[in-house]
PDB file of C-alpha atoms in Angstrom:
ATOM      1  CA  GLU A   1      39.694-115.899 112.350  1.00 62.00           C
ATOM      2  CA  THR A   2      42.948-114.774 113.009  1.00 77.00           C
ATOM      3  CA  GLY A   3      45.047-113.878 115.822  1.00 93.00           C
ATOM      4  CA  VAL A   4      42.740-112.906 119.210  1.00 96.00           C
ATOM      5  CA  THR A   5      39.259-112.219 119.056  1.00 96.00           C
ATOM      6  CA  GLN A   6      36.668-111.032 121.583  1.00 97.00           C
ATOM      7  CA  THR A   7      33.090-110.842 121.548  1.00 97.00           C
ATOM      8  CA  PRO A   8      31.459-108.538 122.269  1.00 97.00           C
ATOM      9  CA  ARG A   9      33.052-105.227 121.354  1.00 95.00           C
ATOM     10  CA  HIS A  10      30.709-103.199 123.225  1.00 96.00           C
ATOM     11  CA  LEU A  11      28.262-103.915 126.245  1.00 96.00           C
ATOM     12  CA  VAL A  12      25.897-101.940 128.566  1.00 95.00           C
ATOM     13  CA  MET A  13      24.394-103.767 131.336  1.00 92.00           C
ATOM     14  CA  GLY A  14      23.004-102.652 134.788  1.00 89.00           C
ATOM     15  CA  MET A  15      24.422-103.554 137.889  1.00 87.00           C
ATOM     16  CA  THR A  16      21.866-106.518 138.524  1.00 86.00           C
ATOM     17  CA  ASN A  17      22.238-108.030 135.289  1.00 88.00           C
ATOM     18  CA  LYS A  18      24.800-111.314 134.411  1.00 93.00           C
ATOM     19  CA  LYS A  19      26.600-111.237 131.429  1.00 95.00           C
ATOM     20  CA  SER A  20      30.099-113.331 129.874  1.00 97.00           C
ATOM     21  CA  LEU A  21      32.618-111.920 127.516  1.00 98.00           C
ATOM     22  CA  LYS A  22      34.492-114.291 125.193  1.00 98.00           C
ATOM     23  CA  CYS A  23      37.570-114.599 123.759  1.00 98.00           C
ATOM     24  CA  GLU A  24      39.015-116.796 121.582  1.00 97.00           C
ATOM     25  CA  GLN A  25      42.684-117.214 120.275  1.00 96.00           C
ATOM     26  CA  HIS A  26      43.711-118.513 117.081  1.00 95.00           C
ATOM     27  CA  LEU A  27      47.305-118.555 117.440  1.00 94.00           C
ATOM     28  CA  GLY A  28      47.608-122.131 119.207  1.00 93.00           C
ATOM     29  CA  HIS A  29      49.257-120.741 122.328  1.00 92.00           C
ATOM     30  CA  ASN A  30      48.730-122.391 125.835  1.00 90.00           C
ATOM     31  CA  ALA A  31      48.265-119.027 128.271  1.00 90.00           C
ATOM     32  CA  MET A  32      45.585-116.602 128.273  1.00 93.00           C
ATOM     33  CA  TYR A  33      45.403-113.232 130.177  1.00 93.00           C
ATOM     34  CA  TRP A  34      42.394-110.755 131.339  1.00 95.00           C
ATOM     35  CA  TYR A  35      43.300-107.428 131.560  1.00 95.00           C
ATOM     36  CA  LYS A  36      41.166-104.404 132.914  1.00 95.00           C
ATOM     37  CA  GLN A  37      42.125-100.868 131.062  1.00 95.00           C
ATOM     38  CA  SER A  38      40.398 -98.021 132.808  1.00 93.00           C
ATOM     39  CA  ALA A  39      40.654 -94.353 131.895  1.00 85.00           C
ATOM     40  CA  LYS A  40      43.894 -92.511 133.047  1.00 73.00           C
ATOM     41  CA  LYS A  41      45.123 -96.207 134.300  1.00 80.00           C
ATOM     42  CA  PRO A  42      47.967 -98.541 133.697  1.00 83.00           C
ATOM     43  CA  LEU A  43      46.978-101.628 132.354  1.00 91.00           C
ATOM     44  CA  GLU A  44      45.615-103.993 135.099  1.00 90.00           C
ATOM     45  CA  LEU A  45      46.507-107.712 134.986  1.00 91.00           C
ATOM     46  CA  MET A  46      42.968-109.462 136.587  1.00 93.00           C
ATOM     47  CA  PHE A  47      43.663-113.165 135.482  1.00 92.00           C
ATOM     48  CA  VAL A  48      46.284-115.982 133.913  1.00 90.00           C
ATOM     49  CA  TYR A  49      45.509-119.239 132.783  1.00 90.00           C
ATOM     50  CA  SER A  50      48.286-121.570 132.021  1.00 84.00           C
ATOM     51  CA  LEU A  51      47.489-125.066 130.362  1.00 78.00           C
ATOM     52  CA  GLU A  52      43.808-124.573 131.367  1.00 75.00           C
ATOM     53  CA  GLU A  53      44.825-123.576 134.853  1.00 78.00           C
ATOM     54  CA  ARG A  54      44.284-120.741 136.968  1.00 78.00           C
ATOM     55  CA  VAL A  55      48.017-119.404 138.044  1.00 75.00           C
ATOM     56  CA  GLU A  56      47.384-115.774 138.928  1.00 74.00           C
ATOM     57  CA  ASN A  57      44.448-113.944 140.509  1.00 75.00           C
ATOM     58  CA  ASN A  58      45.449-110.532 141.571  1.00 73.00           C
ATOM     59  CA  SER A  59      42.667-109.574 144.242  1.00 85.00           C
ATOM     60  CA  VAL A  60      40.162-109.540 141.454  1.00 91.00           C
ATOM     61  CA  PRO A  61      36.458-108.893 143.011  1.00 92.00           C
ATOM     62  CA  SER A  62      34.277-112.415 142.837  1.00 92.00           C
ATOM     63  CA  ARG A  63      31.958-110.218 141.140  1.00 94.00           C
ATOM     64  CA  PHE A  64      34.222-111.205 138.057  1.00 95.00           C
ATOM     65  CA  SER A  65      34.506-115.235 137.463  1.00 94.00           C
ATOM     66  CA  PRO A  66      37.322-116.512 134.904  1.00 94.00           C
ATOM     67  CA  GLU A  67      36.412-119.814 133.513  1.00 94.00           C
ATOM     68  CA  CYS A  68      38.825-121.611 130.423  1.00 93.00           C
ATOM     69  CA  PRO A  69      37.466-124.514 129.156  1.00 93.00           C
ATOM     70  CA  ASN A  70      40.318-125.466 126.753  1.00 92.00           C
ATOM     71  CA  SER A  71      43.451-123.481 125.270  1.00 90.00           C
ATOM     72  CA  SER A  72      41.876-121.586 122.638  1.00 94.00           C
ATOM     73  CA  HIS A  73      38.925-119.950 125.036  1.00 96.00           C
ATOM     74  CA  LEU A  74      38.600-117.865 127.838  1.00 96.00           C
ATOM     75  CA  PHE A  75      35.498-116.353 129.434  1.00 97.00           C
ATOM     76  CA  LEU A  76      34.847-113.762 132.193  1.00 97.00           C
ATOM     77  CA  HIS A  77      31.804-114.026 133.988  1.00 97.00           C
ATOM     78  CA  LEU A  78      30.463-110.679 134.931  1.00 95.00           C
ATOM     79  CA  HIS A  79      27.335-110.546 137.935  1.00 93.00           C
ATOM     80  CA  THR A  80      26.372-107.295 140.111  1.00 93.00           C
ATOM     81  CA  LEU A  81      28.745-105.035 138.861  1.00 93.00           C
ATOM     82  CA  GLN A  82      29.529-101.724 139.936  1.00 93.00           C
ATOM     83  CA  PRO A  83      29.761 -98.549 137.870  1.00 93.00           C
ATOM     84  CA  GLU A  84      33.265 -98.473 138.536  1.00 93.00           C
ATOM     85  CA  ASP A  85      33.619-101.477 136.689  1.00 95.00           C
ATOM     86  CA  SER A  86      32.917 -99.538 133.504  1.00 95.00           C
ATOM     87  CA  ALA A  87      36.457-100.112 131.056  1.00 96.00           C
ATOM     88  CA  LEU A  88      37.949-101.735 128.691  1.00 96.00           C
ATOM     89  CA  TYR A  89      38.598-105.711 129.005  1.00 97.00           C
ATOM     90  CA  LEU A  90      41.523-106.965 126.991  1.00 96.00           C
ATOM     91  CA  CYS A  91      41.987-110.853 126.507  1.00 96.00           C
ATOM     92  CA  ALA A  92      45.751-111.845 125.407  1.00 95.00           C
ATOM     93  CA  SER A  93      47.569-114.979 124.978  1.00 94.00           C
ATOM     94  CA  SER A  94      51.000-116.393 124.682  1.00 91.00           C
ATOM     95  CA  GLN A  95      52.843-119.422 123.991  1.00 89.00           C
ATOM     96  CA  GLU A  96      54.552-120.019 127.372  1.00 81.00           C
ATOM     97  CA  ALA A  97      57.916-122.210 127.621  1.00 73.00           C
ATOM     98  CA  ILE A  98      58.052-124.250 130.352  1.00 66.00           C
ATOM     99  CA  SER A  99      61.744-123.500 131.244  1.00 65.00           C
ATOM    100  CA  GLY A 100      60.755-120.053 131.708  1.00 61.00           C
ATOM    101  CA  GLY A 101      61.221-116.744 129.532  1.00 64.00           C
ATOM    102  CA  ALA A 102      58.946-113.884 128.922  1.00 70.00           C
ATOM    103  CA  GLU A 103      57.277-114.567 125.683  1.00 82.00           C
ATOM    104  CA  THR A 104      55.023-111.895 124.098  1.00 90.00           C
ATOM    105  CA  GLN A 105      51.541-111.432 124.515  1.00 93.00           C
ATOM    106  CA  TYR A 106      49.321-111.057 121.539  1.00 94.00           C
ATOM    107  CA  PHE A 107      46.026-108.888 122.432  1.00 95.00           C
ATOM    108  CA  GLY A 108      42.201-109.057 121.519  1.00 95.00           C
ATOM    109  CA  PRO A 109      40.616-105.865 120.014  1.00 94.00           C
ATOM    110  CA  GLY A 110      38.964-105.813 123.984  1.00 95.00           C
ATOM    111  CA  THR A 111      35.171-105.281 124.995  1.00 97.00           C
ATOM    112  CA  ARG A 112      33.972-101.809 126.036  1.00 96.00           C
ATOM    113  CA  LEU A 113      32.166-102.395 129.114  1.00 96.00           C
ATOM    114  CA  LEU A 114      29.539 -99.607 130.416  1.00 95.00           C
ATOM    115  CA  VAL A 115      27.823-100.343 133.753  1.00 94.00           C
ATOM    116  CA  LEU A 116      24.790 -98.361 134.562  1.00 92.00           C
TER     117      LEU A 116
ATOM    118  CA  ALA B   1      59.071-105.051 142.304  1.00 76.00           C
ATOM    119  CA  GLN B   2      59.092-103.771 138.722  1.00 86.00           C
ATOM    120  CA  LYS B   3      58.099-100.367 137.435  1.00 93.00           C
ATOM    121  CA  VAL B   4      57.719 -98.707 134.091  1.00 96.00           C
ATOM    122  CA  THR B   5      57.543 -95.097 133.986  1.00 96.00           C
ATOM    123  CA  GLN B   6      56.511 -93.223 130.702  1.00 97.00           C
ATOM    124  CA  ALA B   7      57.196 -89.647 132.047  1.00 96.00           C
ATOM    125  CA  GLN B   8      55.247 -87.815 128.761  1.00 96.00           C
ATOM    126  CA  THR B   9      51.991 -88.427 128.514  1.00 94.00           C
ATOM    127  CA  GLU B  10      50.601 -86.697 125.512  1.00 96.00           C
ATOM    128  CA  ILE B  11      52.710 -85.458 122.578  1.00 98.00           C
ATOM    129  CA  SER B  12      51.392 -83.861 119.720  1.00 98.00           C
ATOM    130  CA  VAL B  13      53.377 -83.544 115.798  1.00 97.00           C
ATOM    131  CA  VAL B  14      53.158 -82.248 112.838  1.00 97.00           C
ATOM    132  CA  GLU B  15      53.380 -85.028 109.915  1.00 97.00           C
ATOM    133  CA  LYS B  16      57.133 -85.669 108.851  1.00 97.00           C
ATOM    134  CA  GLU B  17      58.352 -84.758 112.205  1.00 97.00           C
ATOM    135  CA  ASP B  18      60.608 -87.320 113.830  1.00 98.00           C
ATOM    136  CA  VAL B  19      59.423 -88.423 117.421  1.00 98.00           C
ATOM    137  CA  THR B  20      60.736 -90.095 120.834  1.00 98.00           C
ATOM    138  CA  LEU B  21      58.601 -91.553 123.030  1.00 98.00           C
ATOM    139  CA  ASP B  22      60.875 -92.373 126.314  1.00 98.00           C
ATOM    140  CA  CYS B  23      60.685 -95.492 128.775  1.00 98.00           C
ATOM    141  CA  VAL B  24      62.346 -95.763 132.109  1.00 98.00           C
ATOM    142  CA  TYR B  25      62.309 -98.828 134.103  1.00 97.00           C
ATOM    143  CA  GLU B  26      63.116-100.686 137.408  1.00 95.00           C
ATOM    144  CA  THR B  27      63.686-104.357 138.049  1.00 92.00           C
ATOM    145  CA  ARG B  28      66.129-105.931 140.340  1.00 89.00           C
ATOM    146  CA  ASP B  29      66.342-108.867 138.035  1.00 86.00           C
ATOM    147  CA  THR B  30      69.675-109.270 135.758  1.00 87.00           C
ATOM    148  CA  THR B  31      67.509-111.248 133.039  1.00 88.00           C
ATOM    149  CA  TYR B  32      64.359-109.345 131.837  1.00 91.00           C
ATOM    150  CA  TYR B  33      62.531-108.228 128.824  1.00 92.00           C
ATOM    151  CA  LEU B  34      60.769-104.641 127.293  1.00 95.00           C
ATOM    152  CA  PHE B  35      58.262-104.182 125.055  1.00 96.00           C
ATOM    153  CA  TRP B  36      56.272-101.784 122.748  1.00 97.00           C
ATOM    154  CA  TYR B  37      52.892-101.706 122.082  1.00 97.00           C
ATOM    155  CA  LYS B  38      50.505 -99.304 120.172  1.00 97.00           C
ATOM    156  CA  GLN B  39      46.976 -98.905 120.797  1.00 95.00           C
ATOM    157  CA  PRO B  40      44.911 -97.361 118.031  1.00 94.00           C
ATOM    158  CA  PRO B  41      41.620 -95.908 118.615  1.00 90.00           C
ATOM    159  CA  SER B  42      40.015 -99.269 118.158  1.00 87.00           C
ATOM    160  CA  GLY B  43      41.477-100.499 121.551  1.00 88.00           C
ATOM    161  CA  GLU B  44      43.582-103.602 120.211  1.00 90.00           C
ATOM    162  CA  LEU B  45      47.264-103.661 121.378  1.00 94.00           C
ATOM    163  CA  VAL B  46      49.120-103.959 118.530  1.00 95.00           C
ATOM    164  CA  PHE B  47      52.924-105.626 119.466  1.00 96.00           C
ATOM    165  CA  LEU B  48      55.879-103.442 118.210  1.00 96.00           C
ATOM    166  CA  ILE B  49      59.021-105.303 119.800  1.00 95.00           C
ATOM    167  CA  ARG B  50      60.120-107.775 122.313  1.00 93.00           C
ATOM    168  CA  ARG B  51      63.785-107.052 123.599  1.00 92.00           C
ATOM    169  CA  ASN B  52      65.552-109.280 126.447  1.00 89.00           C
ATOM    170  CA  SER B  53      68.242-107.834 128.681  1.00 91.00           C
ATOM    171  CA  PHE B  54      71.253-109.365 127.315  1.00 89.00           C
ATOM    172  CA  ASP B  55      70.605-107.602 124.002  1.00 86.00           C
ATOM    173  CA  GLU B  56      71.795-104.078 123.863  1.00 84.00           C
ATOM    174  CA  GLN B  57      71.971-103.528 120.081  1.00 84.00           C
ATOM    175  CA  ASN B  58      69.435-101.016 118.441  1.00 87.00           C
ATOM    176  CA  GLU B  59      66.809-102.054 116.650  1.00 88.00           C
ATOM    177  CA  ILE B  60      65.346-100.590 113.668  1.00 90.00           C
ATOM    178  CA  SER B  61      62.337-101.747 111.629  1.00 91.00           C
ATOM    179  CA  GLY B  62      61.020 -98.993 108.544  1.00 95.00           C
ATOM    180  CA  ARG B  63      60.450 -95.832 110.009  1.00 96.00           C
ATOM    181  CA  TYR B  64      60.336 -97.583 114.017  1.00 97.00           C
ATOM    182  CA  SER B  65      63.561 -97.757 115.956  1.00 96.00           C
ATOM    183  CA  TRP B  66      64.564 -98.269 119.477  1.00 96.00           C
ATOM    184  CA  ASN B  67      67.243 -97.523 121.744  1.00 96.00           C
ATOM    185  CA  PHE B  68      68.017-100.031 124.115  1.00 95.00           C
ATOM    186  CA  GLN B  69      70.569 -98.188 127.198  1.00 94.00           C
ATOM    187  CA  LYS B  70      70.926-100.360 130.193  1.00 93.00           C
ATOM    188  CA  SER B  71      73.179 -97.970 131.938  1.00 93.00           C
ATOM    189  CA  THR B  72      70.176 -95.796 132.358  1.00 95.00           C
ATOM    190  CA  SER B  73      67.459 -98.319 132.241  1.00 96.00           C
ATOM    191  CA  SER B  74      65.942 -96.490 129.273  1.00 97.00           C
ATOM    192  CA  PHE B  75      64.196 -98.287 126.230  1.00 97.00           C
ATOM    193  CA  ASN B  76      63.456 -95.463 124.275  1.00 97.00           C
ATOM    194  CA  PHE B  77      61.196 -95.783 120.739  1.00 98.00           C
ATOM    195  CA  THR B  78      61.446 -92.936 117.856  1.00 98.00           C
ATOM    196  CA  ILE B  79      59.572 -92.820 115.111  1.00 98.00           C
ATOM    197  CA  THR B  80      60.741 -91.183 111.982  1.00 97.00           C
ATOM    198  CA  ALA B  81      59.093 -88.911 109.396  1.00 97.00           C
ATOM    199  CA  SER B  82      55.700 -89.516 111.312  1.00 97.00           C
ATOM    200  CA  GLN B  83      52.446 -90.168 110.141  1.00 97.00           C
ATOM    201  CA  VAL B  84      48.850 -89.320 110.893  1.00 96.00           C
ATOM    202  CA  VAL B  85      48.180 -92.992 110.924  1.00 96.00           C
ATOM    203  CA  ASP B  86      50.900 -93.053 113.809  1.00 97.00           C
ATOM    204  CA  SER B  87      48.485 -91.188 115.945  1.00 97.00           C
ATOM    205  CA  ALA B  88      48.029 -93.913 119.081  1.00 97.00           C
ATOM    206  CA  VAL B  89      48.670 -94.551 122.422  1.00 96.00           C
ATOM    207  CA  TYR B  90      51.979 -96.247 122.977  1.00 98.00           C
ATOM    208  CA  PHE B  91      52.739 -98.203 125.859  1.00 97.00           C
ATOM    209  CA  CYS B  92      56.216 -99.666 126.945  1.00 97.00           C
ATOM    210  CA  ALA B  93      56.302-102.901 129.391  1.00 96.00           C
ATOM    211  CA  LEU B  94      58.549-105.171 131.244  1.00 94.00           C
ATOM    212  CA  SER B  95      58.538-108.626 132.117  1.00 90.00           C
ATOM    213  CA  GLU B  96      60.833-110.613 134.695  1.00 80.00           C
ATOM    214  CA  ALA B  97      61.955-113.782 133.165  1.00 69.00           C
ATOM    215  CA  THR B  98      59.961-116.362 135.083  1.00 63.00           C
ATOM    216  CA  THR B  99      60.414-120.092 136.170  1.00 54.00           C
ATOM    217  CA  GLY B 100      56.985-121.031 135.646  1.00 52.00           C
ATOM    218  CA  ALA B 101      54.731-120.958 132.525  1.00 47.00           C
ATOM    219  CA  ASN B 102      53.522-117.454 132.552  1.00 58.00           C
ATOM    220  CA  SER B 103      54.727-114.366 132.090  1.00 65.00           C
ATOM    221  CA  LYS B 104      53.458-110.896 133.847  1.00 79.00           C
ATOM    222  CA  LEU B 105      53.489-107.938 131.936  1.00 87.00           C
ATOM    223  CA  THR B 106      54.015-104.445 133.973  1.00 91.00           C
ATOM    224  CA  PHE B 107      52.814-101.733 131.922  1.00 94.00           C
ATOM    225  CA  GLY B 108      53.639 -97.829 132.101  1.00 95.00           C
ATOM    226  CA  LYS B 109      50.807 -95.542 131.738  1.00 94.00           C
ATOM    227  CA  GLY B 110      51.248 -94.858 128.117  1.00 95.00           C
ATOM    228  CA  ILE B 111      51.648 -91.969 125.768  1.00 97.00           C
ATOM    229  CA  THR B 112      48.919 -90.466 123.406  1.00 96.00           C
ATOM    230  CA  LEU B 113      50.604 -89.497 120.321  1.00 98.00           C
ATOM    231  CA  SER B 114      48.770 -87.274 118.080  1.00 97.00           C
ATOM    232  CA  VAL B 115      50.605 -86.411 114.489  1.00 97.00           C
ATOM    233  CA  ARG B 116      48.690 -83.945 112.966  1.00 96.00           C
ATOM    234  CA  PRO B 117      48.499 -83.262 108.974  1.00 95.00           C
TER     235      PRO B 117
END
């Protein structure tokens, strides 16, 4: 596997289900991100993990729960979602320098989620 | 606050035509970074280019070229001799330089490019 992978690629779930999205990066990066892409809206940053610690949470509802067990893996746990949460969820990774800058984020193929 | 505007929403061209995708940005920082990504129907965002605010040289990569103009806060992307495989949504993005260990990308709404045979 190369780059950033995401599973599953497609997911249909009911509002009472619990599911998890998985992201794995094979680039040796130290930062990982979750984005939400809804139709007709710009990409929205949800969570940022740097060196396995959450450094950003953009006012995301608690029904979305991220987990970063190590620098290569990132999960997004979903529970009691709403139909408006249906979207493409994209994972990205980057190699951030402590001195700052803005390194390139590399994206996975996304999980297309439909909440019924 | 930073902002990226991609005023064009949809562009349709015939194969072999040249096409320019516009991007205008706003930021208060003097140090920042600009990006273009391509999103084909499969969904993955494919990185195309990263440019920092101190490098105003235009970039050419095959059929792709980028024109960075700080005076007009624009970072436009031109595809020469377009091909059907260029059909995708193209995003321009801006990131301010951070002193921490993460970069925050602000994306435009994207431009849907359709190239017809």
